[in-house]
mmCIF file of C-alpha atoms in Angstrom:
data_model
loop_
_atom_site.group_PDB
_atom_site.id
_atom_site.type_symbol
_atom_site.label_atom_id
_atom_site.label_comp_id
_atom_site.label_asym_id
_atom_site.label_seq_id
_atom_site.Cartn_x
_atom_site.Cartn_y
_atom_site.Cartn_z
ATOM 1 C CA MET A 73 4.778 -1.083 15.439
ATOM 2 C CA SER A 74 4.821 0.391 18.889
ATOM 3 C CA GLY A 75 7.339 3.205 19.177
ATOM 4 C CA THR A 76 8.679 2.657 15.647
ATOM 5 C CA LYS A 77 8.579 5.478 13.156
ATOM 6 C CA ASN A 78 7.830 4.837 9.477
ATOM 7 C CA ILE A 79 8.630 7.907 7.351
ATOM 8 C CA ASN A 80 5.897 8.765 4.875
ATOM 9 C CA GLU A 81 6.178 12.538 4.839
ATOM 10 C CA GLY A 82 7.139 14.563 1.785
ATOM 11 C CA LYS A 83 10.382 16.480 1.469
ATOM 12 C CA SER A 84 11.202 18.437 4.571
ATOM 13 C CA ALA A 85 12.575 21.900 4.941
ATOM 14 C CA THR A 86 16.079 20.419 4.970
ATOM 15 C CA SER A 87 16.344 20.913 1.210
ATOM 16 C CA SER A 88 16.616 24.649 1.814
ATOM 17 C CA ARG A 89 18.519 24.479 5.101
ATOM 18 C CA ALA A 90 21.225 27.084 5.384
ATOM 19 C CA GLY A 91 24.635 26.706 6.956
ATOM 20 C CA HIS A 92 27.468 24.232 6.711
ATOM 21 C CA PHE A 93 27.151 20.534 7.462
ATOM 22 C CA ARG A 94 29.940 17.971 7.872
ATOM 23 C CA LEU A 95 29.174 14.260 7.760
ATOM 24 C CA ILE A 96 31.307 11.138 8.159
ATOM 25 C CA ILE A 97 30.023 7.897 6.619
ATOM 26 C CA ALA A 98 31.809 4.837 7.998
ATOM 27 C CA GLY A 99 31.849 1.221 6.877
ATOM 28 C CA GLY A 100 32.318 -0.941 3.830
ATOM 29 C CA GLY A 101 34.039 -4.201 3.006
ATOM 30 C CA THR A 102 31.534 -5.316 0.361
ATOM 31 C CA GLY A 103 29.349 -3.692 -2.262
ATOM 32 C CA GLY A 104 26.375 -4.373 0.010
ATOM 33 C CA HIS A 105 27.711 -1.762 2.421
ATOM 34 C CA ILE A 106 29.499 0.582 0.010
ATOM 35 C CA PHE A 107 26.775 1.216 -2.561
ATOM 36 C CA PRO A 108 24.052 2.189 -0.055
ATOM 37 C CA ALA A 109 26.604 4.449 1.671
ATOM 38 C CA ILE A 110 27.251 6.231 -1.616
ATOM 39 C CA ALA A 111 23.489 6.446 -2.252
ATOM 40 C CA ILE A 112 23.012 8.153 1.139
ATOM 41 C CA ALA A 113 25.874 10.558 0.397
ATOM 42 C CA ASN A 114 24.378 11.455 -2.976
ATOM 43 C CA ALA A 115 20.982 12.134 -1.380
ATOM 44 C CA ILE A 116 22.596 14.360 1.267
ATOM 45 C CA LYS A 117 24.345 16.349 -1.476
ATOM 46 C CA GLN A 118 21.074 16.723 -3.395
ATOM 47 C CA LEU A 119 19.327 18.148 -0.344
ATOM 48 C CA MET A 120 22.321 20.209 0.784
ATOM 49 C CA PRO A 121 24.914 20.772 -1.963
ATOM 50 C CA ALA A 122 27.287 22.593 0.424
ATOM 51 C CA ALA A 123 27.545 19.593 2.767
ATOM 52 C CA GLU A 124 31.029 18.160 3.271
ATOM 53 C CA ILE A 125 31.147 14.365 3.339
ATOM 54 C CA LEU A 126 34.087 12.177 4.334
ATOM 55 C CA PHE A 127 34.085 8.390 4.158
ATOM 56 C CA VAL A 128 36.072 6.198 6.539
ATOM 57 C CA GLY A 129 36.773 2.569 5.652
ATOM 58 C CA ALA A 130 39.222 -0.291 6.039
ATOM 59 C CA SER A 131 42.455 0.598 4.281
ATOM 60 C CA ASP A 132 42.719 -2.716 2.413
ATOM 61 C CA ARG A 133 39.105 -3.151 1.261
ATOM 62 C CA MET A 134 37.207 -2.269 -1.882
ATOM 63 C CA GLU A 135 35.771 0.994 -0.521
ATOM 64 C CA MET A 136 39.191 2.567 -1.039
ATOM 65 C CA GLN A 137 38.569 2.291 -4.798
ATOM 66 C CA ARG A 138 34.789 2.528 -5.105
ATOM 67 C CA VAL A 139 34.264 5.629 -2.972
ATOM 68 C CA PRO A 140 36.758 7.857 -4.876
ATOM 69 C CA GLN A 141 35.232 6.590 -8.138
ATOM 70 C CA ALA A 142 31.919 8.000 -6.872
ATOM 71 C CA GLY A 143 33.561 11.386 -6.260
ATOM 72 C CA TYR A 144 34.046 11.329 -2.473
ATOM 73 C CA ASN A 145 37.095 11.502 -0.220
ATOM 74 C CA ILE A 146 37.901 8.538 1.997
ATOM 75 C CA LYS A 147 40.302 7.915 4.880
ATOM 76 C CA GLY A 148 41.518 4.381 5.502
ATOM 77 C CA ILE A 149 42.001 2.852 8.938
ATOM 78 C CA ASP A 150 43.999 -0.285 9.788
ATOM 79 C CA ILE A 151 41.362 -2.706 10.997
ATOM 80 C CA ALA A 152 40.309 -6.258 10.183
ATOM 81 C CA GLY A 153 37.407 -8.531 10.989
ATOM 82 C CA PHE A 154 37.443 -11.772 12.922
ATOM 83 C CA ASN A 155 38.692 -14.658 10.770
ATOM 84 C CA ARG A 156 36.508 -17.688 11.508
ATOM 85 C CA SER A 157 38.530 -20.063 9.320
ATOM 86 C CA SER A 158 41.923 -19.462 10.944
ATOM 87 C CA LEU A 159 42.200 -18.490 14.608
ATOM 88 C CA PHE A 160 45.938 -17.886 14.145
ATOM 89 C CA LYS A 161 45.195 -14.981 11.800
ATOM 90 C CA ASN A 162 43.292 -13.221 14.615
ATOM 91 C CA ILE A 163 46.375 -12.734 16.815
ATOM 92 C CA SER A 164 46.924 -9.195 15.535
ATOM 93 C CA LEU A 165 43.268 -8.145 15.873
ATOM 94 C CA PRO A 166 43.522 -6.439 19.313
ATOM 95 C CA PHE A 167 46.491 -4.372 18.134
ATOM 96 C CA LYS A 168 44.711 -3.357 14.928
ATOM 97 C CA LEU A 169 41.597 -2.389 16.886
ATOM 98 C CA ILE A 170 43.605 -0.201 19.279
ATOM 99 C CA LYS A 171 45.450 1.415 16.362
ATOM 100 C CA SER A 172 42.170 2.056 14.543
ATOM 101 C CA PHE A 173 40.778 3.936 17.554
ATOM 102 C CA PHE A 174 43.796 6.271 17.549
ATOM 103 C CA GLN A 175 43.384 6.807 13.794
ATOM 104 C CA VAL A 176 39.661 7.508 14.189
ATOM 105 C CA ARG A 177 40.269 10.034 16.965
ATOM 106 C CA ASN A 178 42.629 11.937 14.682
ATOM 107 C CA ILE A 179 40.181 11.815 11.753
ATOM 108 C CA ILE A 180 37.214 13.019 13.832
ATOM 109 C CA GLY A 181 39.329 15.648 15.591
ATOM 110 C CA SER A 182 40.523 17.031 12.269
ATOM 111 C CA PHE A 183 37.252 16.826 10.289
ATOM 112 C CA LYS A 184 34.923 17.853 13.156
ATOM 113 C CA PRO A 185 31.743 16.173 11.863
ATOM 114 C CA ASP A 186 28.250 17.307 12.818
ATOM 115 C CA ALA A 187 27.047 13.706 12.503
ATOM 116 C CA VAL A 188 28.369 10.222 11.771
ATOM 117 C CA VAL A 189 26.595 7.442 9.869
ATOM 118 C CA GLY A 190 27.574 3.759 10.090
ATOM 119 C CA VAL A 191 26.543 1.511 7.215
ATOM 120 C CA GLY A 192 28.012 -1.783 8.444
ATOM 121 C CA GLY A 193 31.308 -3.548 8.068
ATOM 122 C CA TYR A 194 33.872 -3.769 10.839
ATOM 123 C CA SER A 195 35.386 -0.341 10.068
ATOM 124 C CA SER A 196 32.166 1.365 11.201
ATOM 125 C CA PHE A 197 32.466 0.261 14.841
ATOM 126 C CA PRO A 198 35.432 2.377 16.056
ATOM 127 C CA VAL A 199 34.189 5.438 14.148
ATOM 128 C CA LEU A 200 30.727 5.415 15.707
ATOM 129 C CA ARG A 201 32.056 4.470 19.123
ATOM 130 C CA VAL A 202 34.458 7.437 19.204
ATOM 131 C CA ALA A 203 31.735 9.767 17.891
ATOM 132 C CA GLN A 204 29.315 8.604 20.584
ATOM 133 C CA ARG A 205 31.888 9.196 23.315
ATOM 134 C CA ARG A 206 32.314 12.749 22.019
ATOM 135 C CA GLY A 207 28.570 13.445 21.979
ATOM 136 C CA ILE A 208 28.320 13.594 18.174
ATOM 137 C CA PRO A 209 24.952 12.431 16.794
ATOM 138 C CA THR A 210 25.314 8.942 15.300
ATOM 139 C CA TYR A 211 23.067 7.103 12.865
ATOM 140 C CA ILE A 212 23.074 3.441 11.917
ATOM 141 C CA HIS A 213 21.845 1.858 8.733
ATOM 142 C CA GLU A 214 21.092 -1.840 9.320
ATOM 143 C CA SER A 215 20.380 -3.402 5.951
ATOM 144 C CA ASN A 216 19.671 -6.971 7.044
ATOM 145 C CA SER A 217 16.659 -8.526 8.708
ATOM 146 C CA PHE A 218 19.009 -9.917 11.395
ATOM 147 C CA ALA A 219 21.119 -7.180 12.968
ATOM 148 C CA GLY A 220 24.872 -7.513 13.385
ATOM 149 C CA LYS A 221 26.350 -7.603 16.893
ATOM 150 C CA SER A 222 28.345 -4.381 16.401
ATOM 151 C CA ASN A 223 25.244 -2.500 15.321
ATOM 152 C CA MET A 224 23.295 -3.823 18.304
ATOM 153 C CA LEU A 225 26.012 -2.528 20.658
ATOM 154 C CA LEU A 226 26.154 0.842 18.902
ATOM 155 C CA GLY A 227 22.364 1.115 18.661
ATOM 156 C CA LYS A 228 21.977 1.685 22.395
ATOM 157 C CA ARG A 229 23.568 5.142 22.057
ATOM 158 C CA ALA A 230 22.632 5.946 18.465
ATOM 159 C CA THR A 231 20.427 8.912 17.590
ATOM 160 C CA LYS A 232 18.393 6.981 15.016
ATOM 161 C CA ILE A 233 18.586 3.508 13.477
ATOM 162 C CA PHE A 234 17.450 3.081 9.866
ATOM 163 C CA VAL A 235 16.203 -0.420 9.060
ATOM 164 C CA ALA A 236 14.981 -2.225 5.980
ATOM 165 C CA SER A 237 11.811 -3.779 7.369
ATOM 166 C CA GLU A 238 9.428 -4.075 10.290
ATOM 167 C CA GLY A 239 10.115 -6.227 13.349
ATOM 168 C CA MET A 240 13.572 -4.954 14.334
ATOM 169 C CA GLU A 241 12.657 -4.049 17.956
ATOM 170 C CA LYS A 242 14.204 -7.326 19.097
ATOM 171 C CA PHE A 243 17.595 -5.853 18.146
ATOM 172 C CA PHE A 244 17.255 -2.109 18.782
ATOM 173 C CA PRO A 245 15.390 0.359 21.038
ATOM 174 C CA ALA A 246 11.972 0.740 19.418
ATOM 175 C CA ASP A 247 11.852 4.524 19.833
ATOM 176 C CA LYS A 248 15.038 4.921 17.752
ATOM 177 C CA ILE A 249 13.973 2.769 14.799
ATOM 178 C CA VAL A 250 13.027 4.388 11.488
ATOM 179 C CA VAL A 251 11.772 2.025 8.765
ATOM 180 C CA THR A 252 13.232 3.319 5.497
ATOM 181 C CA GLY A 253 14.103 0.306 3.365
ATOM 182 C CA ASN A 254 17.543 -0.091 1.827
ATOM 183 C CA PRO A 255 19.040 2.609 -0.419
ATOM 184 C CA VAL A 256 19.375 1.402 -4.002
ATOM 185 C CA ARG A 257 21.769 3.066 -6.429
ATOM 186 C CA LYS A 258 19.966 5.705 -8.522
ATOM 187 C CA THR A 259 21.453 4.181 -11.677
ATOM 188 C CA ILE A 260 19.390 1.088 -10.864
ATOM 189 C CA ALA A 261 16.330 2.585 -9.147
ATOM 190 C CA LYS A 262 15.810 5.208 -11.882
ATOM 191 C CA SER A 263 17.132 3.214 -14.830
ATOM 192 C CA THR A 264 15.564 3.812 -18.252
ATOM 193 C CA VAL A 265 17.748 1.276 -20.060
ATOM 194 C CA THR A 266 15.688 -1.002 -22.333
ATOM 195 C CA ARG A 267 16.211 -4.734 -22.642
ATOM 196 C CA GLU A 268 17.357 -4.288 -26.226
ATOM 197 C CA GLU A 269 19.916 -1.615 -25.308
ATOM 198 C CA ALA A 270 21.228 -3.740 -22.463
ATOM 199 C CA LEU A 271 21.622 -6.891 -24.568
ATOM 200 C CA HIS A 272 23.432 -4.888 -27.233
ATOM 201 C CA PHE A 273 25.792 -3.557 -24.536
ATOM 202 C CA PHE A 274 26.717 -7.126 -23.531
ATOM 203 C CA GLY A 275 26.934 -8.315 -27.145
ATOM 204 C CA LEU A 276 24.025 -10.737 -26.738
ATOM 205 C CA GLN A 277 20.963 -11.524 -28.875
ATOM 206 C CA GLU A 278 17.489 -10.057 -28.374
ATOM 207 C CA ASN A 279 15.618 -13.260 -29.266
ATOM 208 C CA LYS A 280 17.117 -15.443 -26.513
ATOM 209 C CA LYS A 281 16.233 -15.780 -22.845
ATOM 210 C CA THR A 282 18.988 -14.352 -20.666
ATOM 211 C CA ILE A 283 20.196 -15.538 -17.264
ATOM 212 C CA LEU A 284 22.086 -13.182 -14.939
ATOM 213 C CA ALA A 285 24.310 -14.972 -12.396
ATOM 214 C CA VAL A 286 25.831 -12.818 -9.653
ATOM 215 C CA GLY A 287 27.467 -13.869 -6.414
ATOM 216 C CA GLY A 288 28.357 -10.459 -5.034
ATOM 217 C CA SER A 289 31.598 -8.530 -5.460
ATOM 218 C CA LEU A 290 33.657 -11.308 -3.868
ATOM 219 C CA GLY A 291 32.029 -14.143 -5.806
ATOM 220 C CA ALA A 292 29.980 -17.219 -4.890
ATOM 221 C CA LYS A 293 31.737 -20.561 -5.317
ATOM 222 C CA SER A 294 28.557 -22.647 -5.482
ATOM 223 C CA ILE A 295 26.964 -20.466 -8.170
ATOM 224 C CA ASN A 296 30.191 -20.224 -10.160
ATOM 225 C CA GLU A 297 30.737 -23.980 -10.157
ATOM 226 C CA VAL A 298 27.211 -24.660 -11.420
ATOM 227 C CA MET A 299 27.579 -22.052 -14.176
ATOM 228 C CA ALA A 300 30.970 -23.466 -15.199
ATOM 229 C CA GLN A 301 29.559 -26.983 -15.292
ATOM 230 C CA HIS A 302 26.546 -26.015 -17.415
ATOM 231 C CA VAL A 303 27.763 -23.336 -19.853
ATOM 232 C CA LEU A 304 27.507 -25.818 -22.750
ATOM 233 C CA ASP A 305 23.987 -26.784 -21.633
ATOM 234 C CA ILE A 306 23.052 -23.095 -21.633
ATOM 235 C CA HIS A 307 24.292 -22.860 -25.234
ATOM 236 C CA GLN A 308 22.471 -26.025 -26.316
ATOM 237 C CA LEU A 309 19.196 -24.841 -24.740
ATOM 238 C CA GLY A 310 19.344 -21.610 -26.742
ATOM 239 C CA LEU A 311 19.869 -19.476 -23.626
ATOM 240 C CA GLN A 312 22.322 -16.686 -22.811
ATOM 241 C CA LEU A 313 24.321 -15.931 -19.671
ATOM 242 C CA ILE A 314 25.643 -12.738 -18.075
ATOM 243 C CA TRP A 315 28.039 -13.990 -15.419
ATOM 244 C CA GLN A 316 29.748 -12.021 -12.672
ATOM 245 C CA THR A 317 32.296 -14.375 -11.151
ATOM 246 C CA GLY A 318 33.657 -12.163 -8.362
ATOM 247 C CA LYS A 319 37.375 -12.021 -7.657
ATOM 248 C CA ALA A 320 37.940 -15.520 -6.275
ATOM 249 C CA THR A 321 39.454 -17.776 -8.985
ATOM 250 C CA ALA A 322 37.924 -15.456 -11.580
ATOM 251 C CA SER A 323 40.422 -16.295 -14.335
ATOM 252 C CA ALA A 324 39.401 -19.976 -14.476
ATOM 253 C CA TYR A 325 35.708 -19.141 -14.746
ATOM 254 C CA ILE A 326 36.309 -16.381 -17.291
ATOM 255 C CA GLU A 327 38.339 -18.810 -19.414
ATOM 256 C CA ARG A 328 35.464 -21.298 -19.206
ATOM 257 C CA GLY A 329 32.822 -18.823 -20.330
ATOM 258 C CA LYS A 330 34.496 -16.561 -22.863
ATOM 259 C CA ALA A 331 34.772 -19.255 -25.545
ATOM 260 C CA LEU A 332 30.995 -19.184 -26.072
ATOM 261 C CA GLU A 333 29.184 -16.357 -27.867
ATOM 262 C CA CYS A 334 26.148 -16.838 -25.626
ATOM 263 C CA VAL A 335 28.165 -16.021 -22.471
ATOM 264 C CA TRP A 336 29.352 -12.616 -21.232
ATOM 265 C CA VAL A 337 31.650 -13.137 -18.265
ATOM 266 C CA SER A 338 33.697 -10.851 -16.012
ATOM 267 C CA GLU A 339 34.817 -10.735 -12.379
ATOM 268 C CA PHE A 340 32.743 -7.584 -11.803
ATOM 269 C CA ILE A 341 29.825 -5.854 -13.527
ATOM 270 C CA THR A 342 30.110 -2.073 -13.303
ATOM 271 C CA ASP A 343 26.862 -1.374 -15.193
ATOM 272 C CA MET A 344 24.438 -3.351 -13.041
ATOM 273 C CA ASP A 345 21.504 -1.319 -14.364
ATOM 274 C CA LYS A 346 22.165 -2.829 -17.801
ATOM 275 C CA ALA A 347 22.663 -6.316 -16.362
ATOM 276 C CA TYR A 348 19.269 -6.210 -14.647
ATOM 277 C CA ALA A 349 17.620 -4.754 -17.761
ATOM 278 C CA ALA A 350 19.000 -7.578 -19.905
ATOM 279 C CA ALA A 351 18.046 -10.394 -17.519
ATOM 280 C CA ASP A 352 14.936 -12.536 -17.764
ATOM 281 C CA VAL A 353 15.946 -14.590 -14.718
ATOM 282 C CA VAL A 354 18.511 -13.853 -11.981
ATOM 283 C CA ILE A 355 20.592 -16.207 -9.833
ATOM 284 C CA SER A 356 21.941 -14.381 -6.795
ATOM 285 C CA ARG A 357 23.157 -14.459 -3.229
ATOM 286 C CA SER A 358 20.630 -12.890 -0.853
ATOM 287 C CA GLY A 359 22.563 -10.109 0.801
ATOM 288 C CA ALA A 360 20.295 -7.259 1.818
ATOM 289 C CA MET A 361 21.309 -4.944 -1.021
ATOM 290 C CA SER A 362 20.931 -7.630 -3.681
ATOM 291 C CA VAL A 363 17.426 -8.284 -2.361
ATOM 292 C CA ALA A 364 16.595 -4.554 -2.407
ATOM 293 C CA GLU A 365 17.854 -4.147 -5.976
ATOM 294 C CA LEU A 366 15.901 -7.168 -7.190
ATOM 295 C CA CYS A 367 12.723 -5.846 -5.589
ATOM 296 C CA VAL A 368 13.190 -2.478 -7.301
ATOM 297 C CA THR A 369 13.968 -4.034 -10.697
ATOM 298 C CA GLY A 370 11.184 -6.603 -10.334
ATOM 299 C CA LYS A 371 13.215 -9.571 -11.535
ATOM 300 C CA PRO A 372 12.336 -13.278 -11.145
ATOM 301 C CA VAL A 373 15.122 -14.625 -8.953
ATOM 302 C CA ILE A 374 16.504 -17.814 -7.484
ATOM 303 C CA PHE A 375 18.410 -17.064 -4.290
ATOM 304 C CA VAL A 376 21.372 -19.152 -3.165
ATOM 305 C CA PRO A 377 22.031 -17.773 0.347
ATOM 306 C CA TYR A 378 25.613 -17.622 1.592
ATOM 307 C CA PRO A 379 25.485 -20.176 4.434
ATOM 308 C CA PHE A 380 28.242 -18.624 6.558
ATOM 309 C CA ALA A 381 26.760 -15.127 6.832
ATOM 310 C CA ALA A 382 26.425 -13.963 10.435
ATOM 311 C CA GLU A 383 23.404 -15.598 12.090
ATOM 312 C CA ASP A 384 22.578 -17.054 8.642
ATOM 313 C CA HIS A 385 20.938 -13.730 7.794
ATOM 314 C CA GLN A 386 21.046 -14.343 4.023
ATOM 315 C CA THR A 387 18.702 -17.305 4.438
ATOM 316 C CA VAL A 388 16.426 -15.097 6.550
ATOM 317 C CA ASN A 389 16.506 -12.424 3.822
ATOM 318 C CA ALA A 390 15.655 -14.925 1.080
ATOM 319 C CA LYS A 391 12.976 -16.759 3.045
ATOM 320 C CA ARG A 392 11.100 -13.497 3.624
ATOM 321 C CA LEU A 393 10.545 -13.310 -0.156
ATOM 322 C CA VAL A 394 10.015 -17.028 -0.682
ATOM 323 C CA ASP A 395 7.240 -16.979 1.943
ATOM 324 C CA LYS A 396 5.521 -14.221 -0.047
ATOM 325 C CA ASP A 397 5.783 -16.267 -3.265
ATOM 326 C CA ALA A 398 8.101 -13.597 -4.654
ATOM 327 C CA ALA A 399 11.231 -15.697 -5.298
ATOM 328 C CA ALA A 400 12.694 -19.210 -5.252
ATOM 329 C CA MET A 401 15.557 -20.466 -3.084
ATOM 330 C CA VAL A 402 18.127 -23.243 -3.368
ATOM 331 C CA LYS A 403 20.363 -23.991 -0.381
ATOM 332 C CA ASP A 404 24.070 -23.534 -1.017
ATOM 333 C CA SER A 405 24.734 -27.195 -0.197
ATOM 334 C CA ASP A 406 22.024 -28.263 -2.666
ATOM 335 C CA ALA A 407 23.288 -26.069 -5.525
ATOM 336 C CA PRO A 408 25.400 -28.746 -7.305
ATOM 337 C CA GLY A 409 22.424 -31.064 -7.734
ATOM 338 C CA LYS A 410 19.432 -28.718 -7.812
ATOM 339 C CA LEU A 411 20.341 -25.206 -8.986
ATOM 340 C CA PHE A 412 20.527 -25.743 -12.743
ATOM 341 C CA GLY A 413 17.226 -27.630 -12.714
ATOM 342 C CA ALA A 414 15.637 -24.730 -10.818
ATOM 343 C CA ILE A 415 17.059 -22.298 -13.379
ATOM 344 C CA THR A 416 15.647 -24.146 -16.391
ATOM 345 C CA ASP A 417 12.314 -24.624 -14.622
ATOM 346 C CA LEU A 418 12.016 -20.868 -14.077
ATOM 347 C CA VAL A 419 13.437 -19.640 -17.373
ATOM 348 C CA PHE A 420 10.960 -21.733 -19.406
ATOM 349 C CA ASN A 421 7.964 -21.056 -17.125
ATOM 350 C CA GLU A 422 6.476 -17.692 -18.119
ATOM 351 C CA ALA A 423 3.609 -17.948 -15.620
ATOM 352 C CA LYS A 424 5.989 -18.421 -12.678
ATOM 353 C CA GLN A 425 8.148 -15.538 -13.915
ATOM 354 C CA GLU A 426 5.163 -13.202 -14.061
ATOM 355 C CA LYS A 427 4.028 -14.233 -10.573
ATOM 356 C CA PHE A 428 7.491 -13.589 -9.144
ATOM 357 C CA LYS A 429 7.736 -10.234 -10.950
ATOM 358 C CA LYS A 430 4.415 -9.053 -9.549
ATOM 359 C CA ASN A 431 5.074 -10.186 -5.973
ATOM 360 C CA ILE A 432 8.693 -9.029 -5.699
ATOM 361 C CA SER A 433 7.874 -5.604 -7.186
ATOM 362 C CA ALA A 434 5.240 -5.107 -4.488
ATOM 363 C CA LEU A 435 8.004 -5.277 -1.848
ATOM 364 C CA ALA A 436 10.117 -2.493 -3.364
ATOM 365 C CA LEU A 437 10.956 0.697 -1.426
ATOM 366 C CA ARG A 438 12.396 3.203 -3.890
ATOM 367 C CA ASP A 439 13.319 6.331 -1.934
ATOM 368 C CA ALA A 440 15.199 4.992 1.102
ATOM 369 C CA ASP A 441 18.219 7.196 0.362
ATOM 370 C CA VAL A 442 16.141 10.389 0.486
ATOM 371 C CA ARG A 443 14.275 9.272 3.616
ATOM 372 C CA ILE A 444 17.566 8.616 5.421
ATOM 373 C CA ALA A 445 19.128 11.887 4.216
ATOM 374 C CA GLU A 446 16.127 13.922 5.355
ATOM 375 C CA GLU A 447 16.156 12.317 8.802
ATOM 376 C CA ILE A 448 19.884 12.977 9.246
ATOM 377 C CA LEU A 449 19.591 16.606 8.168
ATOM 378 C CA ARG A 450 16.464 17.143 10.251
#
């Protein structure tokens, strides 16, 4: 790629760099933004233990819980995204945006970062914009194969832009692009959990095929409804299900699944390394981080892309793997009639599973967090 840098070097001298380094990591909203942000922070701390890292996120989103759980400080700002379903709810947006800029100025003025990293989510925009106006080096991590509008605006003045795959020059200046892949949590990328250990953790049997159904931290209605409709079929077919419902109407789905011994169900799976280890087949949305994790774990997967993602980027993400014969895809609108048939077809077809495992594993990039950390510290 002309002008695009693909990092293949070994560890740089940054691992022994002296001095003090302050970094702000901004963004969040979903696990797809939060977990790679934490992975980058962990890699920075490995290379430079004395580095000070502060997260900035939306004050009412899940990063306010997940980031402290990972051992990092976070400051919340009062900002919200555009609500496409109710224009009335967007009346307060300009006021929140203005307020967030004042909050960000105070945070940056107090913390005095040497660099700022944006990982996506609407809270990243004011932080990077203020940093750029103050001449602070800014870095963007764009996880999707179709860049968000905020990142495209910020990319013009960014120091470097870390992307998941080739072909992103149509969104960003080519000389600023660094192809790194997406950072996957070390607990997943370096997992040594065996299938037997994982099944024991979930209270499931070793001699049964296991389906993992995940719709992201917020849930996927289409996937949940199919699972709820077919939990008895799963039992009758001698299969098992690990089911993350997400928060939306979780109680109804949990009630539906918990009556069966072959179903483990919860609104959120904390130990995703064990969930992947236990799974023979995965049903998933196709957010960038889910795709990255499935490539690293080498799991046969059926994607059900979220149809309302910006620029339909989840379909783009999934199709990239489907075109390489590395996964299957069912449209969200087709899920009620086609998803369970696709699941049974895959779970009982060992040859197709092995083909998907081989092809999806070939797409894995395992050290994106270290590549990004080295480039920032360089």
